[in-house]
Amino acid sequence: MTILERPRHVGPGVDRVDGPQKVTGAARYPNDFSHPDMAHAALVRATIAAGRVARLDTGAAESAPGVLAVLTHLNAPRLATGPSALLATPPPPLRDDRILYYGQYVAVVVADTPERASAAARRIEVGYEPAEPLLDIHDPRAERLPDPWGSDASWGDTRAALDDAHVVIEASYTTAENTNNPLGLFSTLAEWDGDTLTVHDSTQWPTRVRATLAQMFGVPEAGVRVLVLYVGGGFGAGLRVWPHVILTAMAARQTGRPVKLVMTRPEMFTGIGHRPATVQHIRIGATRDGRLTAIEHESRSTVAIEGDNIEPCATVSTAAYACPNVTAHDEQVRLNIPWTNSMRAPGEAQGNFVLESAIDELSHALGIDPLELRLRNYAEVHPRSGLPWSSKALRECYEVGAERFGWSRRVPEPGSMREGDWLVGYGMAGISYFWYQAPCQARATVRGDGTAYVRSAVTDIGTGTYTIMTQLAAELLGLEQDRVTFGLGDTSMPPGPQAGGSGLTAALGSAVHAACRNLVRAFLDAAAADPASPLAGCDLDDVAVTGGRVHRVGEPERGESYAGILAMRGLDELSADGDSTPRTPQEAGMAPAGPFGARFVEVRVDPELGRLSVARVVSAIDGGRILNEKLARSQIIGGTVGGIGMAMFEDTVSDPGTGRIANATLGDYLVPVNADIPDMDVSFVGGPDAFNPIGVKGVGEIGLVGMAAAIANAVFHATGKRIRSVPITIDRLLL
Amino acid sequence: MTTLTVNGVDHRLDLDDARVTLLDALRDRLGLTGTKKGCDQGACGACTVMADGKRILSCLTLAAQCEGREIITIEGLGVDGVLHPMQEAFVRHDAFQCGYCTSGQIMSAVCLLAEGRAGSDADIREFMSGNLCRCGAYPNIVAAIREVAGAGGGHA
Ligand code: FES
Ligand code: FES
């Protein structure tokens, strides 16, 4: 099959196939589902960060109107533990009297209406025996986990190289705790029928929810069905099976009623993970002419007691530049905080801020343009493995971005550019994002009416999976796009991985590719049963598909339509499965590349008031083959908004004594609003990647990365002030 | 009994609980789930609906206060299954990603035009800032509104 021999690098900007559903309010999110017999759950959260529950008075709640059940550690059923692999499921809720973080659930109330459930929840009285919580990332008593993911790296002799370097840049940086805050309130609706369970859930990983519920409740996985047609964002928050999901299923089982739980916004700050705070230290050595000789990058991030979290920050410095001596070390400290978890570009977001700020510091110290300094240290091969990249167009990112931005107009001296009363700053950052891909399965069907149905149990969290997979399947099957439907969000479909790690498009696209190829092969086999068929004796490589027909390459008239083949054989439809498992770099003989990018930012700073705003953002991204330019651009824009949030606004503030989050509402936790965001220029450069058969790389996270550094570098250029902590708030600018 | 007039239809509701918000009445009692709950605290705009032609936050409005008011929700914006120009523009400009803020953004945008506040990009940005989009579709939201405003605004 030859259809992908010359794939277009940038696919057409097709409108979202689910657009009409979303603009009419017809798209149904997990909390839009209901059941006539449904009861409602409300949560009670701990108001201390460490200690134990000493006393529980649930009498008033139990006798409140409409209340069906009150579950606490005293009466909740004991559950098995969930999966502990990658993004472990937190321990079963309500298992004992210990409190490990502020906001931990101590009870769940079930009532006939949501108002009655939450009113009753407020009548539960909890007495605590508090212990002294560990809340400070610098607390020497906190347990430290060195190299938690085995990602530490060291090559060459970094110490000696730093001693010998002509110039050394050394600095410490901090990044604040951020909270994912998808706009959709996470919700679960659980309904049992004997040992079978149907769940609507706000998740990015329905197959993991199914496996977890089956394991924890001790029921067969085949009897658990998880549905998520639409989800109101996630940004990583939906990558774990959180305790509220388990509690909803538990409440439904205990009451014998379908139970719905809609989290409150304050609960979304403690119950579904957050981006950990980091402190990082970096030393960079270079020659006078700007050759990097050493990078030493150390990072510490936070993790909950009994939690896990993947947050490699220092690792960023092992993949970005050609450098003979590199040491990268990550560690975590355990604190009495709510679970830390992936938030769009985990580790990369914070690690890139440090590396790309330090490179800017170096460029200033050396008097070399920041862009030129990056080009002088361009990593032609993967710096750690030495393997050639499966694709890399970072140089084009720099060139195209600089050109579109007008980087050459930058006057190097800090504080030298002005517009009226405002100081103007130009800043940039480069990005070499990591690669990730998990195994995936998909199934494709072509029916007698010439329509196709392709599906996999994955999610579309707003990234455009529905649309780009429809486009891809249409291309692979030679059908018009409106003849193809892509289904997802239902665990009765073939299993797929999480929408995370910027890895879904490659994993799913490869599985769809395999399924469609297998389906065309099945049609060839069916046709070959008739020796008179023009396709008899054809192999996959001998045919192409166009206009709903399979035909010999270059001979459109020598072929048969799908409908014709089905009719001849008396079949209603034909289906085929496909799966994808990525090769290892060694097998492929190349370093699988994530996306690359360059960001160019213009900021304005009011020197009197310290007000900071972003005037322009230019992004040039190498995302491999772009299936849909319009949607990929949206991913970059959306990520950029998140990056502006990280750089300028977002900071989850906890009370240092109690661990209570002081700004757990959308009024108090600042996120960018429309007025904070300028127009943006986004370009896609490069070409298809060689590591997967469809040539794509994920662009869901890279848009966030580099913004913190580019903005901080622009602030330095505008003011001469180097801000090494994000968010860059007025107080930090006015010092 | 309270009568709610939603999208031109009168609904008789037995509001047994005075705490029921307009948002929950629409979603849970009338099955109009197009209006979304993002915070229930008046901070995100996801629940924006039109009441007597003005945008309001339905999570901060008690259902019992809405007797006699003309409520329009996202479900009532199109006419006879034809998308409102603002809905069309949102699709064309990809002015959403997850889509969760979208009903509120569109209701707000339609009212913005009626308020005469869509004269410049700066105005659009400023007066749409009560509607958070965590997916960060803001530039495309501005582009969609700009286009409809330029074309004369469509019907409200
Ligand atoms: S739900 Fe009403 S403003 Fe957020
Ligand atoms: S589209 Fe997801 S919040 Fe706006």
Short mmCIF file of N, CA, C and O in Angstrom, two decimals, chain A residues 76-185:
data_model
loop_
_atom_site.label_atom_id
_atom_site.label_comp_id
_atom_site.label_asym_id
_atom_site.label_seq_id
_atom_site.Cartn_x
_atom_site.Cartn_y
_atom_site.Cartn_z
N ALA A 76 -16.18 1.77 56.06
CA ALA A 76 -15.99 1.55 54.61
C ALA A 76 -15.44 0.14 54.37
O ALA A 76 -14.66 -0.36 55.16
N PRO A 77 -15.87 -0.48 53.28
CA PRO A 77 -15.32 -1.81 52.96
C PRO A 77 -13.83 -1.71 52.64
O PRO A 77 -13.36 -0.69 52.13
N ARG A 78 -13.10 -2.75 52.98
CA ARG A 78 -11.66 -2.78 52.67
C ARG A 78 -11.47 -3.17 51.21
O ARG A 78 -12.05 -4.16 50.75
N LEU A 79 -10.67 -2.42 50.53
CA LEU A 79 -10.43 -2.70 49.11
C LEU A 79 -8.99 -3.14 48.91
O LEU A 79 -8.11 -2.82 49.70
N ALA A 80 -8.76 -3.85 47.80
CA ALA A 80 -7.39 -4.19 47.41
C ALA A 80 -6.70 -2.94 46.89
O ALA A 80 -7.36 -1.94 46.57
N THR A 81 -5.38 -2.98 46.81
CA THR A 81 -4.67 -1.83 46.25
C THR A 81 -4.74 -1.87 44.72
O THR A 81 -4.91 -2.93 44.12
N GLY A 82 -4.59 -0.72 44.11
CA GLY A 82 -4.65 -0.62 42.66
C GLY A 82 -3.28 -0.78 42.04
O GLY A 82 -2.30 -1.09 42.73
N PRO A 83 -3.18 -0.58 40.72
CA PRO A 83 -1.90 -0.74 40.02
C PRO A 83 -0.84 0.20 40.59
O PRO A 83 -1.13 1.34 40.93
N SER A 84 0.38 -0.32 40.70
CA SER A 84 1.46 0.51 41.24
C SER A 84 2.43 0.94 40.14
O SER A 84 3.31 1.75 40.37
N ALA A 85 2.24 0.40 38.94
CA ALA A 85 3.14 0.78 37.84
C ALA A 85 2.84 2.21 37.41
O ALA A 85 1.79 2.74 37.76
N LEU A 86 3.76 2.79 36.66
CA LEU A 86 3.62 4.12 36.05
C LEU A 86 2.35 4.87 36.46
O LEU A 86 1.25 4.46 36.12
N LEU A 87 2.51 5.97 37.18
CA LEU A 87 1.38 6.76 37.65
C LEU A 87 0.45 5.92 38.54
O LEU A 87 -0.72 5.69 38.25
N ALA A 88 1.03 5.46 39.64
CA ALA A 88 0.35 4.56 40.56
C ALA A 88 -0.98 5.13 41.05
O ALA A 88 -1.15 6.34 41.15
N THR A 89 -1.88 4.22 41.34
CA THR A 89 -3.15 4.62 41.94
C THR A 89 -2.91 4.84 43.44
O THR A 89 -2.30 4.01 44.09
N PRO A 90 -3.39 5.97 43.99
CA PRO A 90 -3.24 6.18 45.43
C PRO A 90 -3.87 5.03 46.22
O PRO A 90 -4.77 4.35 45.72
N PRO A 91 -3.41 4.82 47.45
CA PRO A 91 -3.95 3.73 48.27
C PRO A 91 -5.47 3.85 48.40
O PRO A 91 -6.02 4.94 48.27
N PRO A 92 -6.15 2.73 48.69
CA PRO A 92 -7.61 2.78 48.82
C PRO A 92 -8.03 3.85 49.84
O PRO A 92 -7.43 3.95 50.90
N PRO A 93 -9.03 4.65 49.51
CA PRO A 93 -9.47 5.70 50.43
C PRO A 93 -10.18 5.09 51.64
O PRO A 93 -10.68 3.97 51.59
N LEU A 94 -10.23 5.86 52.72
CA LEU A 94 -10.93 5.46 53.96
C LEU A 94 -10.44 4.12 54.49
O LEU A 94 -11.21 3.32 54.99
N ARG A 95 -9.13 3.88 54.39
CA ARG A 95 -8.65 2.56 54.84
C ARG A 95 -8.24 2.58 56.31
O ARG A 95 -8.21 1.55 56.97
N ASP A 96 -7.86 3.73 56.85
CA ASP A 96 -7.51 3.79 58.28
C ASP A 96 -7.64 5.22 58.78
O ASP A 96 -8.14 6.09 58.05
N ASP A 97 -7.18 5.47 60.00
CA ASP A 97 -7.41 6.79 60.61
C ASP A 97 -6.27 7.77 60.35
O ASP A 97 -6.30 8.89 60.84
N ARG A 98 -5.28 7.36 59.59
CA ARG A 98 -4.12 8.25 59.39
C ARG A 98 -4.44 9.36 58.38
O ARG A 98 -5.09 9.12 57.37
N ILE A 99 -3.93 10.55 58.67
CA ILE A 99 -4.04 11.67 57.73
C ILE A 99 -2.64 12.01 57.24
O ILE A 99 -1.74 12.26 58.04
N LEU A 100 -2.48 12.00 55.93
CA LEU A 100 -1.16 12.23 55.34
C LEU A 100 -1.06 13.58 54.62
O LEU A 100 0.03 14.01 54.27
N TYR A 101 -2.21 14.21 54.34
CA TYR A 101 -2.17 15.53 53.70
C TYR A 101 -3.50 16.24 53.91
O TYR A 101 -4.54 15.61 54.14
N TYR A 102 -3.42 17.57 53.86
CA TYR A 102 -4.61 18.41 53.99
C TYR A 102 -5.52 18.14 52.78
O TYR A 102 -5.08 18.19 51.64
N GLY A 103 -6.77 17.85 53.05
CA GLY A 103 -7.67 17.60 51.94
C GLY A 103 -7.93 16.12 51.69
O GLY A 103 -8.76 15.77 50.85
N GLN A 104 -7.21 15.25 52.40
CA GLN A 104 -7.46 13.81 52.26
C GLN A 104 -8.91 13.51 52.67
O GLN A 104 -9.44 14.11 53.60
N TYR A 105 -9.55 12.59 51.96
CA TYR A 105 -10.94 12.32 52.27
C TYR A 105 -11.08 11.55 53.58
O TYR A 105 -10.39 10.57 53.80
N VAL A 106 -11.99 12.03 54.43
CA VAL A 106 -12.26 11.32 55.68
C VAL A 106 -13.67 10.75 55.68
O VAL A 106 -14.00 9.91 56.52
N ALA A 107 -14.51 11.19 54.75
CA ALA A 107 -15.86 10.63 54.69
C ALA A 107 -16.47 10.96 53.33
O ALA A 107 -16.05 11.90 52.65
N VAL A 108 -17.45 10.16 52.96
CA VAL A 108 -18.27 10.48 51.79
C VAL A 108 -19.73 10.30 52.20
O VAL A 108 -20.07 9.34 52.90
N VAL A 109 -20.54 11.25 51.79
CA VAL A 109 -21.96 11.23 52.14
C VAL A 109 -22.77 11.02 50.87
O VAL A 109 -22.49 11.65 49.84
N VAL A 110 -23.75 10.14 50.93
CA VAL A 110 -24.60 9.90 49.78
C VAL A 110 -26.03 10.30 50.13
O VAL A 110 -26.55 9.90 51.18
N ALA A 111 -26.65 11.10 49.27
CA ALA A 111 -28.02 11.54 49.53
C ALA A 111 -28.79 11.59 48.21
O ALA A 111 -28.21 11.41 47.13
N ASP A 112 -30.07 11.88 48.31
CA ASP A 112 -30.90 11.81 47.10
C ASP A 112 -30.75 13.03 46.20
O ASP A 112 -31.11 12.97 45.03
N THR A 113 -30.25 14.15 46.74
CA THR A 113 -29.96 15.30 45.87
C THR A 113 -28.56 15.81 46.20
O THR A 113 -28.07 15.59 47.31
N PRO A 114 -27.95 16.53 45.24
CA PRO A 114 -26.61 17.06 45.54
C PRO A 114 -26.64 18.08 46.68
O PRO A 114 -25.72 18.13 47.48
N GLU A 115 -27.70 18.88 46.75
CA GLU A 115 -27.77 19.89 47.80
C GLU A 115 -27.81 19.21 49.18
O GLU A 115 -27.15 19.64 50.13
N ARG A 116 -28.61 18.14 49.28
CA ARG A 116 -28.72 17.45 50.56
C ARG A 116 -27.43 16.72 50.92
O ARG A 116 -27.06 16.64 52.09
N ALA A 117 -26.75 16.18 49.91
CA ALA A 117 -25.48 15.50 50.19
C ALA A 117 -24.46 16.49 50.73
O ALA A 117 -23.79 16.22 51.74
N SER A 118 -24.34 17.65 50.09
CA SER A 118 -23.31 18.57 50.57
C SER A 118 -23.72 19.23 51.88
O SER A 118 -22.86 19.50 52.73
N ALA A 119 -25.00 19.44 52.09
CA ALA A 119 -25.44 20.00 53.38
C ALA A 119 -25.14 19.01 54.51
O ALA A 119 -24.65 19.38 55.58
N ALA A 120 -25.40 17.73 54.26
CA ALA A 120 -25.14 16.72 55.29
C ALA A 120 -23.65 16.57 55.54
O ALA A 120 -23.21 16.38 56.68
N ALA A 121 -22.86 16.67 54.47
CA ALA A 121 -21.40 16.53 54.63
C ALA A 121 -20.86 17.58 55.60
O ALA A 121 -19.94 17.32 56.36
N ARG A 122 -21.48 18.75 55.57
CA ARG A 122 -21.00 19.82 56.46
C ARG A 122 -21.38 19.56 57.92
O ARG A 122 -20.87 20.23 58.82
N ARG A 123 -22.25 18.59 58.15
CA ARG A 123 -22.67 18.32 59.53
C ARG A 123 -21.83 17.23 60.19
O ARG A 123 -22.07 16.86 61.34
N ILE A 124 -20.88 16.68 59.43
CA ILE A 124 -20.00 15.67 60.02
C ILE A 124 -18.92 16.37 60.84
O ILE A 124 -18.28 17.30 60.37
N GLU A 125 -18.77 15.91 62.07
CA GLU A 125 -17.74 16.52 62.92
C GLU A 125 -16.57 15.57 63.05
O GLU A 125 -16.73 14.40 63.40
N VAL A 126 -15.38 16.10 62.76
CA VAL A 126 -14.17 15.28 62.81
C VAL A 126 -13.24 15.88 63.85
O VAL A 126 -12.93 17.08 63.80
N GLY A 127 -12.82 15.05 64.79
CA GLY A 127 -11.81 15.49 65.76
C GLY A 127 -10.46 14.89 65.38
O GLY A 127 -10.39 13.72 64.99
N TYR A 128 -9.42 15.69 65.43
CA TYR A 128 -8.11 15.21 64.98
C TYR A 128 -7.12 15.15 66.12
O TYR A 128 -7.19 15.92 67.07
N GLU A 129 -6.17 14.25 65.96
CA GLU A 129 -4.97 14.26 66.80
C GLU A 129 -3.84 14.65 65.85
O GLU A 129 -3.31 13.80 65.14
N PRO A 130 -3.52 15.94 65.79
CA PRO A 130 -2.57 16.38 64.76
C PRO A 130 -1.12 16.01 65.10
O PRO A 130 -0.76 15.91 66.27
N ALA A 131 -0.35 15.78 64.08
CA ALA A 131 1.10 15.63 64.23
C ALA A 131 1.74 16.79 63.48
O ALA A 131 1.07 17.50 62.74
N GLU A 132 3.03 16.96 63.65
CA GLU A 132 3.68 18.06 62.95
C GLU A 132 3.93 17.67 61.50
O GLU A 132 4.63 16.70 61.23
N PRO A 133 3.33 18.40 60.57
CA PRO A 133 3.49 18.00 59.17
C PRO A 133 4.83 18.44 58.59
O PRO A 133 5.41 19.44 59.03
N LEU A 134 5.32 17.70 57.61
CA LEU A 134 6.48 18.10 56.83
C LEU A 134 5.96 18.81 55.59
O LEU A 134 5.29 18.20 54.76
N LEU A 135 6.25 20.10 55.48
CA LEU A 135 5.65 20.88 54.40
C LEU A 135 6.66 21.66 53.57
O LEU A 135 6.32 22.19 52.52
N ASP A 136 7.91 21.71 54.06
CA ASP A 136 8.89 22.57 53.41
C ASP A 136 9.86 21.72 52.59
O ASP A 136 10.45 20.76 53.11
N ILE A 137 10.05 22.10 51.36
CA ILE A 137 10.93 21.34 50.46
C ILE A 137 12.37 21.29 51.00
O ILE A 137 13.13 20.39 50.66
N HIS A 138 12.72 22.22 51.90
CA HIS A 138 14.07 22.23 52.47
C HIS A 138 14.14 21.53 53.82
O HIS A 138 15.21 21.51 54.44
N ASP A 139 13.02 21.01 54.30
CA ASP A 139 13.01 20.40 55.64
C ASP A 139 13.99 19.22 55.71
O ASP A 139 13.82 18.23 54.99
N PRO A 140 15.01 19.32 56.57
CA PRO A 140 16.02 18.25 56.60
C PRO A 140 15.45 16.91 57.11
O PRO A 140 16.05 15.87 56.89
N ARG A 141 14.29 16.96 57.78
CA ARG A 141 13.72 15.71 58.30
C ARG A 141 13.00 14.92 57.20
O ARG A 141 12.69 13.76 57.38
N ALA A 142 12.70 15.58 56.09
CA ALA A 142 11.92 14.91 55.04
C ALA A 142 12.76 13.85 54.33
O ALA A 142 13.95 14.03 54.08
N GLU A 143 12.11 12.76 54.04
CA GLU A 143 12.79 11.67 53.33
C GLU A 143 13.16 12.11 51.93
O GLU A 143 12.38 12.76 51.24
N ARG A 144 14.37 11.75 51.51
CA ARG A 144 14.82 12.11 50.16
C ARG A 144 14.94 10.87 49.31
O ARG A 144 15.47 9.85 49.75
N LEU A 145 14.50 10.98 48.08
CA LEU A 145 14.60 9.87 47.13
C LEU A 145 15.54 10.30 46.01
O LEU A 145 15.15 11.06 45.14
N PRO A 146 16.78 9.81 46.05
CA PRO A 146 17.69 10.19 44.97
C PRO A 146 17.36 9.43 43.69
O PRO A 146 16.90 8.28 43.74
N ASP A 147 17.55 10.05 42.56
CA ASP A 147 17.38 9.42 41.24
C ASP A 147 16.14 8.53 41.20
O ASP A 147 16.21 7.34 40.91
N PRO A 148 14.96 9.08 41.44
CA PRO A 148 13.76 8.24 41.60
C PRO A 148 13.36 7.48 40.34
O PRO A 148 12.64 6.49 40.43
N TRP A 149 13.80 7.92 39.18
CA TRP A 149 13.34 7.27 37.95
C TRP A 149 14.48 6.63 37.18
O TRP A 149 14.31 6.23 36.02
N GLY A 150 15.67 6.59 37.78
CA GLY A 150 16.82 6.03 37.08
C GLY A 150 17.20 6.87 35.87
O GLY A 150 17.77 6.37 34.90
N SER A 151 16.84 8.16 35.91
CA SER A 151 17.12 9.00 34.75
C SER A 151 18.38 9.84 34.92
O SER A 151 18.76 10.58 34.03
N ASP A 152 19.01 9.74 36.08
CA ASP A 152 20.24 10.52 36.28
C ASP A 152 21.27 10.11 35.23
O ASP A 152 21.31 8.96 34.79
N ALA A 153 22.10 11.05 34.87
CA ALA A 153 23.11 10.75 33.85
C ALA A 153 24.38 11.51 34.17
O ALA A 153 24.36 12.58 34.79
N SER A 154 25.47 10.94 33.75
CA SER A 154 26.74 11.61 33.92
C SER A 154 27.69 11.09 32.86
O SER A 154 27.79 9.89 32.66
N TRP A 155 28.30 12.00 32.13
CA TRP A 155 29.37 11.58 31.22
C TRP A 155 30.48 12.62 31.22
O TRP A 155 30.25 13.77 31.60
N GLY A 156 31.66 12.17 30.84
CA GLY A 156 32.82 13.05 30.89
C GLY A 156 33.23 13.28 32.34
O GLY A 156 32.96 12.45 33.22
N ASP A 157 33.86 14.41 32.60
CA ASP A 157 34.29 14.76 33.96
C ASP A 157 33.83 16.19 34.20
O ASP A 157 34.55 17.16 33.93
N THR A 158 32.60 16.31 34.69
CA THR A 158 31.97 17.63 34.79
C THR A 158 32.72 18.56 35.74
O THR A 158 32.94 19.73 35.44
N ARG A 159 33.11 18.01 36.89
CA ARG A 159 33.81 18.85 37.88
C ARG A 159 35.09 19.45 37.29
O ARG A 159 35.33 20.65 37.39
N ALA A 160 35.89 18.58 36.68
CA ALA A 160 37.17 19.05 36.12
C ALA A 160 36.91 20.07 35.01
O ALA A 160 37.59 21.10 34.91
N ALA A 161 35.90 19.79 34.20
CA ALA A 161 35.60 20.71 33.09
C ALA A 161 35.13 22.06 33.62
O ALA A 161 35.45 23.11 33.04
N LEU A 162 34.39 22.05 34.72
CA LEU A 162 33.97 23.33 35.31
C LEU A 162 35.18 24.09 35.85
O LEU A 162 35.27 25.31 35.72
N ASP A 163 36.13 23.37 36.43
CA ASP A 163 37.35 24.02 36.94
C ASP A 163 38.14 24.66 35.80
O ASP A 163 38.73 25.71 35.97
N ASP A 164 38.12 24.01 34.66
CA ASP A 164 38.94 24.49 33.53
C ASP A 164 38.22 25.50 32.64
O ASP A 164 38.84 26.07 31.74
N ALA A 165 36.91 25.66 32.84
CA ALA A 165 36.15 26.50 31.90
C ALA A 165 36.60 27.96 31.96
O ALA A 165 37.00 28.46 33.01
N HIS A 166 36.54 28.65 30.81
CA HIS A 166 36.86 30.08 30.80
C HIS A 166 35.80 30.87 31.56
O HIS A 166 36.09 31.84 32.23
N VAL A 167 34.57 30.45 31.39
CA VAL A 167 33.45 31.15 32.04
C VAL A 167 32.56 30.11 32.70
O VAL A 167 32.29 29.06 32.11
N VAL A 168 32.12 30.38 33.92
CA VAL A 168 31.17 29.49 34.59
C VAL A 168 29.97 30.32 35.03
O VAL A 168 30.12 31.40 35.62
N ILE A 169 28.80 29.83 34.69
CA ILE A 169 27.55 30.43 35.17
C ILE A 169 27.00 29.50 36.23
O ILE A 169 26.87 28.30 36.00
N GLU A 170 26.67 30.05 37.38
CA GLU A 170 26.13 29.21 38.45
C GLU A 170 24.97 29.94 39.10
O GLU A 170 25.09 31.13 39.43
N ALA A 171 23.85 29.27 39.26
CA ALA A 171 22.70 29.93 39.89
C ALA A 171 21.69 28.90 40.38
O ALA A 171 21.65 27.76 39.91
N SER A 172 20.87 29.35 41.33
CA SER A 172 19.77 28.53 41.83
C SER A 172 18.45 29.14 41.36
O SER A 172 18.32 30.36 41.23
N TYR A 173 17.51 28.26 41.10
CA TYR A 173 16.20 28.68 40.58
C TYR A 173 15.10 28.00 41.39
O TYR A 173 15.32 26.92 41.96
N THR A 174 13.93 28.60 41.41
CA THR A 174 12.78 27.91 41.98
C THR A 174 11.58 28.04 41.04
O THR A 174 11.47 29.02 40.30
N THR A 175 10.74 27.03 41.08
CA THR A 175 9.47 27.11 40.35
C THR A 175 8.36 26.77 41.34
O THR A 175 8.53 25.92 42.22
N ALA A 176 7.24 27.45 41.20
CA ALA A 176 6.15 27.31 42.16
C ALA A 176 5.32 26.06 41.88
O ALA A 176 5.36 25.50 40.79
N GLU A 177 4.57 25.67 42.90
CA GLU A 177 3.55 24.64 42.72
C GLU A 177 2.46 25.21 41.82
O GLU A 177 2.04 26.35 42.01
N ASN A 178 2.03 24.44 40.85
CA ASN A 178 0.92 24.85 39.97
C ASN A 178 -0.18 23.81 40.07
O ASN A 178 0.10 22.64 40.35
N THR A 179 -1.40 24.22 39.81
CA THR A 179 -2.51 23.26 39.85
C THR A 179 -3.16 23.19 38.46
O THR A 179 -3.46 24.22 37.86
N ASN A 180 -3.35 21.95 37.99
CA ASN A 180 -3.81 21.73 36.62
C ASN A 180 -5.08 22.51 36.31
O ASN A 180 -5.17 23.16 35.26
N ASN A 181 -6.06 22.39 37.20
CA ASN A 181 -7.31 23.13 37.01
C ASN A 181 -7.92 23.02 35.62
O ASN A 181 -8.24 24.04 34.99
N PRO A 182 -8.12 21.80 35.11
CA PRO A 182 -8.95 21.72 33.91
C PRO A 182 -10.29 22.38 34.24
O PRO A 182 -10.73 22.34 35.38
N LEU A 183 -10.92 22.99 33.23
CA LEU A 183 -12.15 23.71 33.55
C LEU A 183 -13.30 22.76 33.93
O LEU A 183 -14.16 23.09 34.73
N GLY A 184 -13.29 21.59 33.34
CA GLY A 184 -14.33 20.61 33.66
C GLY A 184 -14.12 20.06 35.06
O GLY A 184 -13.05 19.55 35.38
N LEU A 185 -15.15 20.19 35.91
CA LEU A 185 -15.06 19.61 37.25
C LEU A 185 -15.01 18.09 37.10
O LEU A 185 -15.88 17.50 36.43
#
